PDB file of C-alpha atoms in Angstrom:
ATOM      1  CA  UNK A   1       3.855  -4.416  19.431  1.00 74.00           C
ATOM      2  CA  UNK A   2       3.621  -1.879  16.888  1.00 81.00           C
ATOM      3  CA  UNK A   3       4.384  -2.845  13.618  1.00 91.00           C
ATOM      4  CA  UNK A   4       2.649  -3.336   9.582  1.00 95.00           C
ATOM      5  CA  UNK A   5       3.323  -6.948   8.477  1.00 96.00           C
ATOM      6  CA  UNK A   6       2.591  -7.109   4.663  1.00 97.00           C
ATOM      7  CA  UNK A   7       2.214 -10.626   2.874  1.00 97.00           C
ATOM      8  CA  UNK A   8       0.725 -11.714  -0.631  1.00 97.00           C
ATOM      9  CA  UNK A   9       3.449 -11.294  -2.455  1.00 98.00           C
ATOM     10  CA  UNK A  10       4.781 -13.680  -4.933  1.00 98.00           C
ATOM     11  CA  UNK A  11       5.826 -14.467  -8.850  1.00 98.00           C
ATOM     12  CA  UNK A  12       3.130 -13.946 -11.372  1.00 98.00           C
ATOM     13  CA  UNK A  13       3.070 -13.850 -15.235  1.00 98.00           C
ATOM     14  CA  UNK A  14       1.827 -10.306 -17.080  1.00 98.00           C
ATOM     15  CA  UNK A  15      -2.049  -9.803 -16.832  1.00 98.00           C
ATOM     16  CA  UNK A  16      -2.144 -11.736 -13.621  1.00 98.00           C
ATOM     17  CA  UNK A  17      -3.369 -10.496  -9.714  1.00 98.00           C
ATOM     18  CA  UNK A  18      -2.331 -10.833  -6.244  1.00 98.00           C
ATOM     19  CA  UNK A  19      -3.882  -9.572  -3.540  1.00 98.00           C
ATOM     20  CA  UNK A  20      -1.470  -7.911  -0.776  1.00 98.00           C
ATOM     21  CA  UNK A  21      -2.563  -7.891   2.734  1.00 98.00           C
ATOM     22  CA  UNK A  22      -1.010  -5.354   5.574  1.00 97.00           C
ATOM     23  CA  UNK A  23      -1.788  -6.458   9.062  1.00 95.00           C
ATOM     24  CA  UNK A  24      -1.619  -3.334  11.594  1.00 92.00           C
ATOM     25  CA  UNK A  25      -0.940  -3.929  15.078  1.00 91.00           C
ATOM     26  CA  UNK A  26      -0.245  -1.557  18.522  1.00 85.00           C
ATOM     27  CA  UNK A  27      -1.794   1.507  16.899  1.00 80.00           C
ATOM     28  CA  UNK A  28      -5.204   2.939  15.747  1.00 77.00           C
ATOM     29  CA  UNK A  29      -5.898   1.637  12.901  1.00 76.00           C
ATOM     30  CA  UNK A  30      -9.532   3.398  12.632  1.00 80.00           C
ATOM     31  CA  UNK A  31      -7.349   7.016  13.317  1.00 84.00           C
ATOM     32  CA  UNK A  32      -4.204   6.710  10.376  1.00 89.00           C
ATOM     33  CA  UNK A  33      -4.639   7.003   6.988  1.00 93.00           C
ATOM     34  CA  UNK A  34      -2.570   4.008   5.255  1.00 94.00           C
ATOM     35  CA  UNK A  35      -0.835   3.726   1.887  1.00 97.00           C
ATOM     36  CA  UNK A  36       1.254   1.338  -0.639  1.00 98.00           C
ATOM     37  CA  UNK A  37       4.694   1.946  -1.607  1.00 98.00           C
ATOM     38  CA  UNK A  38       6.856   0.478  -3.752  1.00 98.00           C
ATOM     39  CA  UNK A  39      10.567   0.395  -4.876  1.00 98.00           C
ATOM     40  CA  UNK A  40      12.242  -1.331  -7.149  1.00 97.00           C
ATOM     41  CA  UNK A  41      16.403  -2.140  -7.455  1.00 92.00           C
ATOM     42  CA  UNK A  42      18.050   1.387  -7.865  1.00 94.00           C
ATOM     43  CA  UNK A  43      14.960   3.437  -8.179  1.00 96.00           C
ATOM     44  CA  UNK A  44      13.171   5.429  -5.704  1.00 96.00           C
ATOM     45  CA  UNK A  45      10.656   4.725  -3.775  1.00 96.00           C
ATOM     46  CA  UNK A  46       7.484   5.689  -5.265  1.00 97.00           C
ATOM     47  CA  UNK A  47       3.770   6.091  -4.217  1.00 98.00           C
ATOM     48  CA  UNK A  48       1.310   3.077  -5.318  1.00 98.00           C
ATOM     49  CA  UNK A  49      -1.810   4.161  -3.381  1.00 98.00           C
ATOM     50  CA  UNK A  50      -3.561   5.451  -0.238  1.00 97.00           C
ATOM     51  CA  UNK A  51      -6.733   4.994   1.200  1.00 95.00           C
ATOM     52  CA  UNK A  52      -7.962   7.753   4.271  1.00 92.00           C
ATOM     53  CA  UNK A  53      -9.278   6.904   7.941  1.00 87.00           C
ATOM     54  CA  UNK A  54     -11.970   9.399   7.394  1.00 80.00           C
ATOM     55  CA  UNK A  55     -14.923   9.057   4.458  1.00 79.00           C
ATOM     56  CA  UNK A  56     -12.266   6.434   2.811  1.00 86.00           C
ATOM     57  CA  UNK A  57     -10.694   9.021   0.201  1.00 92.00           C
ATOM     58  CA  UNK A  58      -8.187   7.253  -1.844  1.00 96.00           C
ATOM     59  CA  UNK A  59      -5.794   8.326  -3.992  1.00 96.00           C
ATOM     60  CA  UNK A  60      -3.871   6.378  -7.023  1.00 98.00           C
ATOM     61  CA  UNK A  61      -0.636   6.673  -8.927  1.00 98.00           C
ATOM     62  CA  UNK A  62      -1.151   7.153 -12.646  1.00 98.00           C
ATOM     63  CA  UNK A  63       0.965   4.205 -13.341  1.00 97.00           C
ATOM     64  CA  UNK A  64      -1.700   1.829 -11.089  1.00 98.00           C
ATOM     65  CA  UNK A  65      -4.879   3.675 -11.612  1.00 97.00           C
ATOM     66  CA  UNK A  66      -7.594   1.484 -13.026  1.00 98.00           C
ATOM     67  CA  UNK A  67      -5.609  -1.638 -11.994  1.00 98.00           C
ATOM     68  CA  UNK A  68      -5.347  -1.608  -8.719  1.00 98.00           C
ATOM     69  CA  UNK A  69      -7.947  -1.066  -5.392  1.00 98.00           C
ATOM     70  CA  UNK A  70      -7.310  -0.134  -1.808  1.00 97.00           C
ATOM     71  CA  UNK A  71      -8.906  -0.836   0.616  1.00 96.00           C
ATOM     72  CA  UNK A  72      -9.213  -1.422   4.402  1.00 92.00           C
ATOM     73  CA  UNK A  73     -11.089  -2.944   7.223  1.00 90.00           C
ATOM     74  CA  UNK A  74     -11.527  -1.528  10.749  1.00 83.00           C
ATOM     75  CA  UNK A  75     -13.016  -4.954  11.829  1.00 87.00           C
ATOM     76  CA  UNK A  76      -9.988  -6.733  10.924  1.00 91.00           C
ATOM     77  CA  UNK A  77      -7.042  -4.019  11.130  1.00 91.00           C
ATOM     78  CA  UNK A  78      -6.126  -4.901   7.403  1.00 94.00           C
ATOM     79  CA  UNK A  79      -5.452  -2.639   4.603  1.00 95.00           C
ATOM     80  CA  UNK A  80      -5.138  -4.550   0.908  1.00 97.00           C
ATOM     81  CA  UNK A  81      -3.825  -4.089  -2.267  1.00 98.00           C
ATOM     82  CA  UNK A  82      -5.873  -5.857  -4.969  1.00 98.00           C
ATOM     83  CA  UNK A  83      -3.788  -5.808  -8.208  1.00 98.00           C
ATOM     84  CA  UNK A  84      -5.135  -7.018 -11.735  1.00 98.00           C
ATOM     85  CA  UNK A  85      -3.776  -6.590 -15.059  1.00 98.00           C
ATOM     86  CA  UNK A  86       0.259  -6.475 -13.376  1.00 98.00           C
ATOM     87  CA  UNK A  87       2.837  -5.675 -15.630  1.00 98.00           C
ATOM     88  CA  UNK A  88       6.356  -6.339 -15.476  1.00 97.00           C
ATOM     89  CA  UNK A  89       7.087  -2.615 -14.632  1.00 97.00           C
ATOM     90  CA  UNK A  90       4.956  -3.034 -11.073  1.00 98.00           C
ATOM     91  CA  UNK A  91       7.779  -5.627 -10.161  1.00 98.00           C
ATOM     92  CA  UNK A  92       9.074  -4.297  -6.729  1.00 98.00           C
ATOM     93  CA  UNK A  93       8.974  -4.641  -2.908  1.00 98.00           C
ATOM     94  CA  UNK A  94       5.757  -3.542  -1.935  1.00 98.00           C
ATOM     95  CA  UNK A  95       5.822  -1.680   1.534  1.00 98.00           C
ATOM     96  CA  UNK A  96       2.625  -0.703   3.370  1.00 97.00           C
ATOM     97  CA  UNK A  97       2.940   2.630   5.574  1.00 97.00           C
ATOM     98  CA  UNK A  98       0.722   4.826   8.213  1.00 95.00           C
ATOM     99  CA  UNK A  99      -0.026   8.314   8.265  1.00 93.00           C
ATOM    100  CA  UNK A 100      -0.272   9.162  11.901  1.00 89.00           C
ATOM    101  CA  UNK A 101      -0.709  12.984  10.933  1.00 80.00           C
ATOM    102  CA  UNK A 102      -4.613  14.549  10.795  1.00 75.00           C
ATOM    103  CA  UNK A 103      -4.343  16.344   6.934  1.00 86.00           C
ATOM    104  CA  UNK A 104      -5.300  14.844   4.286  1.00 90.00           C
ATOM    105  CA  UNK A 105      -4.120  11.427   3.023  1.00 91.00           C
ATOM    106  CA  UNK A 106      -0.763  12.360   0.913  1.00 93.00           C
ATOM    107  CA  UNK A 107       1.654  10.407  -1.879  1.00 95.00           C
ATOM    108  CA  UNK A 108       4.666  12.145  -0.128  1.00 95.00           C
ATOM    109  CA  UNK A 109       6.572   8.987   1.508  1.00 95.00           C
ATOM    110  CA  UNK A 110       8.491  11.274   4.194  1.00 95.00           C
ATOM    111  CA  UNK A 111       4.852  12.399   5.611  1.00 94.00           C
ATOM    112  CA  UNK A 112       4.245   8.773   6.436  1.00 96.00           C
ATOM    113  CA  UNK A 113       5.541   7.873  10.238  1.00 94.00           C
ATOM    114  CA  UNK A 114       5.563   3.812  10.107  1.00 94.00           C
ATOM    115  CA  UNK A 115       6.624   1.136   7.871  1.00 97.00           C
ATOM    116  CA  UNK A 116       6.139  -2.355   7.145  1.00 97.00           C
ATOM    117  CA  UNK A 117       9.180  -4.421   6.075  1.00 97.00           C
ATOM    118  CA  UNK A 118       7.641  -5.237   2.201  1.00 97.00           C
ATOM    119  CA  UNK A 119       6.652  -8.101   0.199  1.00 98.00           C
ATOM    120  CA  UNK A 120       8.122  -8.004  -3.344  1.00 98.00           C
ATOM    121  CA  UNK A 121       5.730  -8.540  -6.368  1.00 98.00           C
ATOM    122  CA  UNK A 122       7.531 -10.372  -9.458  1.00 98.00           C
ATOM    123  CA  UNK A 123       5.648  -9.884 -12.402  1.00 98.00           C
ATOM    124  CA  UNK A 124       7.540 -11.800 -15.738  1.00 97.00           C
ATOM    125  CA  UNK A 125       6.137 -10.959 -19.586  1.00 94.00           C
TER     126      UNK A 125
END
């Protein structure tokens, strides 16, 4: 009952965009702040992007910033990803997560209390 599902994920070629959906289901969506992770093989997981349940504030990694747009929708329980200009180096598994606490929306991965399983984004030169 309570779970993130993310899909959109897929193969694309440099300078390409996907669009990566996370459906949210048996929690308050309207109440958690929600962000996008990502890790790729034998890294660490690293922040991507977060967007608040209050006024919206988001927050972007360098790496991402200017190429990449979260947002959400209350209506539809749905946070997305929308990524232009990919680059090979954004290849990973792509992992949407909610912030159940009331601070402020955070990059720190261990503040975040639920996770979807991921999608992975392939992006070739």
């Amino acid at each position: 009952q309570v779970q993130l599902v993310e899909s959109g994920g897929g193969a694309v070629q440099a300078g390409g965009s996907l669009r990566l959906s996370c459906a949210v289901s048996g929690i308050s969506f309207e109440h958690n702040h929600l962000g996008w992770f990502r890790q790729a093989p034998g890294k660490e997981r690293e922040f991507v992007a977060v967007i608040g349940a209050v006024g919206y504030t988001t927050r972007y990694a360098d790496s991402v910033k200017g190429r990449f747009t979260i947002s959400r929708s209350n209506a539809e329980n749905t946070v997305y990803l929308q990524m232009n200009s990919l680059e090979p180096g954004d290849t990973a598994v792509y992992y949407c997560a909610a912030d159940f606490g009331v601070g402020a929306p955070t990059d720190t991965a261990t503040e975040y209390d639920l996770w979807g399983p991921g999608t992975q984004v392939t992006v070739s030169s």
